[in-house]
mmCIF file of C-alpha atoms in Angstrom:
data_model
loop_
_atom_site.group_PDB
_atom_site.id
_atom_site.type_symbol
_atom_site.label_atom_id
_atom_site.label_comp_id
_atom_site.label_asym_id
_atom_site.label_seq_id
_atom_site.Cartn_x
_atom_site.Cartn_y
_atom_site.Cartn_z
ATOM 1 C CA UNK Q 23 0.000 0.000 0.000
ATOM 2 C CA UNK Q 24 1.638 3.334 -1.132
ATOM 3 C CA UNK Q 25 0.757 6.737 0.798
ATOM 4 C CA UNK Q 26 1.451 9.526 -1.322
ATOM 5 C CA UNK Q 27 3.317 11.960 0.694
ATOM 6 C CA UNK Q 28 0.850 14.702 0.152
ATOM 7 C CA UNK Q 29 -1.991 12.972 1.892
ATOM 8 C CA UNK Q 30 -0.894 13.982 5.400
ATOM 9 C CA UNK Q 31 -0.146 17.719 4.045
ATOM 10 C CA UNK Q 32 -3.480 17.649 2.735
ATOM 11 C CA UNK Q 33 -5.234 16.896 6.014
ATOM 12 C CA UNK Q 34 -3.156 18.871 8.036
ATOM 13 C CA UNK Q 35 -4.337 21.978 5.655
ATOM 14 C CA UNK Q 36 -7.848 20.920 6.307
ATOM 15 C CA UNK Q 37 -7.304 20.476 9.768
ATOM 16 C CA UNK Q 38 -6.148 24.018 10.369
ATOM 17 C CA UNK Q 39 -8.462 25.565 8.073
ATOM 18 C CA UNK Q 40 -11.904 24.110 10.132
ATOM 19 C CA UNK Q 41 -9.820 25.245 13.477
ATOM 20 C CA UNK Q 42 -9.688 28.942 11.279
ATOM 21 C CA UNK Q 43 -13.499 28.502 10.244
ATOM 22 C CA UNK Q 44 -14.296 27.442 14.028
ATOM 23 C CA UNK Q 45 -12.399 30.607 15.296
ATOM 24 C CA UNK Q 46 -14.041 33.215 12.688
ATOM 25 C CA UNK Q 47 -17.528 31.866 13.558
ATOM 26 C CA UNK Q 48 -17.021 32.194 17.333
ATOM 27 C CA UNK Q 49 -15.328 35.863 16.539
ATOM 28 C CA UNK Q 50 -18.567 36.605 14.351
ATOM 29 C CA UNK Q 51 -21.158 35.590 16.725
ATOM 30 C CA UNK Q 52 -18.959 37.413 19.449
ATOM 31 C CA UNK Q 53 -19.402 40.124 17.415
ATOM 32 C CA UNK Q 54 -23.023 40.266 16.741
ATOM 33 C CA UNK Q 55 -23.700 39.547 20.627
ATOM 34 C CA UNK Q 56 -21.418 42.363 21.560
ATOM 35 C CA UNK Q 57 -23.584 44.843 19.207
ATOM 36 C CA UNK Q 58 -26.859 43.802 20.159
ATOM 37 C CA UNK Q 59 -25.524 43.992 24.267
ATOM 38 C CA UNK Q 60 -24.497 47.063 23.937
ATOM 39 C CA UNK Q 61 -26.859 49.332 21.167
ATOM 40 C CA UNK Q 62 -28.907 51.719 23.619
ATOM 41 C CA UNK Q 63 -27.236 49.970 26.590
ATOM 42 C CA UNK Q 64 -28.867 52.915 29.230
ATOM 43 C CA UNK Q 65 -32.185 53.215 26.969
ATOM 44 C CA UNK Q 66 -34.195 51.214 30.233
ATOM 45 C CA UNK Q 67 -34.429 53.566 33.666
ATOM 46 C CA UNK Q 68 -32.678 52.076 36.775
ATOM 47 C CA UNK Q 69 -34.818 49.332 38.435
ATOM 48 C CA UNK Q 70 -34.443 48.142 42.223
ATOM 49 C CA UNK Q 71 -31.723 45.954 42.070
ATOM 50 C CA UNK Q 72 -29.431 47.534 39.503
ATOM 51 C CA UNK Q 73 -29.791 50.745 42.122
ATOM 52 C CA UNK Q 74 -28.880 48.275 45.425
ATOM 53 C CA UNK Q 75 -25.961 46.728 43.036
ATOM 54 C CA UNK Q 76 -24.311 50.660 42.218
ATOM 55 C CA UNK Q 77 -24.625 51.534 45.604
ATOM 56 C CA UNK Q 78 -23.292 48.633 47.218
ATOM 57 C CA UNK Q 79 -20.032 48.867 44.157
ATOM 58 C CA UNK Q 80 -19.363 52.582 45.492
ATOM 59 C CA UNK Q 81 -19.557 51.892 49.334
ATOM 60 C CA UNK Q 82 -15.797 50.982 50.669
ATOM 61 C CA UNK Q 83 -15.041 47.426 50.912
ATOM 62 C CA UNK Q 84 -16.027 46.893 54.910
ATOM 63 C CA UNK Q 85 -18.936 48.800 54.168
ATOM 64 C CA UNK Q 86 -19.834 47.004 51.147
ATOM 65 C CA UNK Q 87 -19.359 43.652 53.032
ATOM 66 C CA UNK Q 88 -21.850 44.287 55.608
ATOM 67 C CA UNK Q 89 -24.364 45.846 53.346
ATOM 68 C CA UNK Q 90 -24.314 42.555 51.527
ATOM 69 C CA UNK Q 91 -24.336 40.161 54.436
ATOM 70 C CA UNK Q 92 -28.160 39.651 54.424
ATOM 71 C CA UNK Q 93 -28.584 39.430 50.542
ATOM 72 C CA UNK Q 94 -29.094 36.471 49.373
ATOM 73 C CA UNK Q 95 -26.266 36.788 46.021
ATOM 74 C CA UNK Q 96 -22.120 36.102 47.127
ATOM 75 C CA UNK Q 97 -20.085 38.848 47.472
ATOM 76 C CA UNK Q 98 -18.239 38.067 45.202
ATOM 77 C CA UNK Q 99 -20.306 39.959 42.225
ATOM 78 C CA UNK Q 100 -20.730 42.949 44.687
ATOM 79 C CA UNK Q 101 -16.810 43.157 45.275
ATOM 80 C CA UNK Q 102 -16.127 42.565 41.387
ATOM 81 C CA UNK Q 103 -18.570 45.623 40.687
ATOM 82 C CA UNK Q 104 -16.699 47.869 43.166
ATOM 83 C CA UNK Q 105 -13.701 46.585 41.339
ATOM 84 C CA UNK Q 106 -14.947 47.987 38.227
ATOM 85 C CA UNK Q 107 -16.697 50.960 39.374
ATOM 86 C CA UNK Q 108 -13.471 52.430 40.312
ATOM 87 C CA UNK Q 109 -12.076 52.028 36.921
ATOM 88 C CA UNK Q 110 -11.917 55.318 35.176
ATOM 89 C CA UNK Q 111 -13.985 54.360 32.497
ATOM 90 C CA UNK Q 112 -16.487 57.023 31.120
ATOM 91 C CA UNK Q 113 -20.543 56.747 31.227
ATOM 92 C CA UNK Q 114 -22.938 56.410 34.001
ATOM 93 C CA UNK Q 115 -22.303 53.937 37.401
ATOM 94 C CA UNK Q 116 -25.691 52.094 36.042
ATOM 95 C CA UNK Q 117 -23.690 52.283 32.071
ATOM 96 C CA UNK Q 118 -20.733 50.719 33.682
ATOM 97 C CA UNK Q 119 -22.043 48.423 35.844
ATOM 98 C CA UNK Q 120 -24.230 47.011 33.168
ATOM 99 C CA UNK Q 121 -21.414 46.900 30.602
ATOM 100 C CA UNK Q 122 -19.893 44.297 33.149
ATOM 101 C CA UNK Q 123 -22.829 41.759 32.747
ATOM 102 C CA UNK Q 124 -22.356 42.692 29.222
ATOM 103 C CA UNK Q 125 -18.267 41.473 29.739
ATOM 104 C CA UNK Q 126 -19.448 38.372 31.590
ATOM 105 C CA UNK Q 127 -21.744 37.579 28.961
ATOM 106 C CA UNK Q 128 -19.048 37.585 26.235
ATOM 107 C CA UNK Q 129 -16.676 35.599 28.059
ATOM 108 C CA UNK Q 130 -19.686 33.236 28.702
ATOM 109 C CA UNK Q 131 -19.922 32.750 25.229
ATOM 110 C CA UNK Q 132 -16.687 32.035 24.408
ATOM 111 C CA UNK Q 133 -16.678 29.663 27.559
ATOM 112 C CA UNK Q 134 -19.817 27.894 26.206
ATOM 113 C CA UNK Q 135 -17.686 27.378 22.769
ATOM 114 C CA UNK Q 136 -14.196 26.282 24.099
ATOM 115 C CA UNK Q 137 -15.688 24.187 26.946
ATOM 116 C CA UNK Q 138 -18.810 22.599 26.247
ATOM 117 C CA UNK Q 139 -19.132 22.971 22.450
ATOM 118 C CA UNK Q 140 -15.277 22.039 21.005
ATOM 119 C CA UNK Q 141 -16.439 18.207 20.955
ATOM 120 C CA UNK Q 142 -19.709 18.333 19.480
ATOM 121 C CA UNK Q 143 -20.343 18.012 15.532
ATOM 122 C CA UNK Q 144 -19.640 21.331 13.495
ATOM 123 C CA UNK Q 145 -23.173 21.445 12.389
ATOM 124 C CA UNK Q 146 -24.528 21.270 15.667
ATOM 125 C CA UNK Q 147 -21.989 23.547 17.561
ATOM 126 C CA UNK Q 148 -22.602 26.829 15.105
ATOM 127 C CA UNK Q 149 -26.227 26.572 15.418
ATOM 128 C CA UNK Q 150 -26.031 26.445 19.051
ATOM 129 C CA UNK Q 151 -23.459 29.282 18.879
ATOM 130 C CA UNK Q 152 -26.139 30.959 16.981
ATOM 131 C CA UNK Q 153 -29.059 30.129 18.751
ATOM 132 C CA UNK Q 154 -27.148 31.706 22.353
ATOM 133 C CA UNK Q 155 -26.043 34.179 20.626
ATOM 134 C CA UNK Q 156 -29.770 35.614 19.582
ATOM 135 C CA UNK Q 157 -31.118 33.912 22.743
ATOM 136 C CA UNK Q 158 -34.494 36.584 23.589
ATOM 137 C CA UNK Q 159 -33.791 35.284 27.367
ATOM 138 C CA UNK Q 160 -29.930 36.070 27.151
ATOM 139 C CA UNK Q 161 -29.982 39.146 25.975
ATOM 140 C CA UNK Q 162 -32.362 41.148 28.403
ATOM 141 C CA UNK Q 163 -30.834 39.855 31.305
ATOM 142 C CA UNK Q 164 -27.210 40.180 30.309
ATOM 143 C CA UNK Q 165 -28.059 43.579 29.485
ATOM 144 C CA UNK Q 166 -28.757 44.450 33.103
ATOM 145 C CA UNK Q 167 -26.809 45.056 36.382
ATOM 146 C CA UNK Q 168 -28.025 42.230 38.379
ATOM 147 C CA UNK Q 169 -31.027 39.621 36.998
ATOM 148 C CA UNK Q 170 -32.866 37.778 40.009
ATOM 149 C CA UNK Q 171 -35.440 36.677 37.864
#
């Protein structure tokens, strides 16, 4: 049996060009959830919990600690936002502190890609991208401060 010694350069060609096509499709759909987080991003008003999140984020640390004690969320998202509200970013505190669920959202994505998605049949892995991507229940409540609902 002769193997002609372009076979393996052939596959290895292919090979890297569906790992390029994987990457472009996770970059696009990035993309098109990063536009439609962000168009209009402070169109809503404040609600309740977005207002309890940007004042707990601007409260020193101590402070911040024991106003979150009794709530039922970790501190861990409370001391993250005061990490981020103290960035010298421009906009709003409810702009900004949105704009991180819009971050964690994005790196969600590419989470659901790399970690549950990598093994699962091409087909099958852009339509889910797809389908998160557009997801109607996604994209409300990434575009807020803090969903409890």
């Amino acid at each position: 049996l002769y193997i002609s010694p372009a076979q393996p350069l052939r596959s290895t060609f292919m090979r890297r060009a569906e790992i390029r096509l994987e990457y472009a499709w996770l970059g696009m759909c990035l993309m098109v959830q990063a536009v439609l987080l962000t168009h209009r991003l402070n169109l809503l008003p404040m609600w309740g919990d977005e207002l309890f999140t940007i004042q707990a984020a601007g409260r020193p640390i101590g402070e911040l600690l024991a106003m979150v004690r009794g709530d039922v969320h970790p501190p861990l998202y409370f001391l993250l936002a005061h990490w981020w509200e103290n960035f010298p970013f421009g906009g709003s505190p409810l702009l900004r502190a949105r704009m991180l669920s819009v971050i964690f959202t994005l790196l969600a994505t590419v989470a659901l890609d790399r970690l549950w998605l990598r093994n699962t049949a091409r087909g099958i892995r852009l339509w889910c991208l797809a389908l998160w991507t557009t997801s109607s229940g996604l994209l409300p409540a990434a575009r807020t401060a803090r969903r409890d609902r």
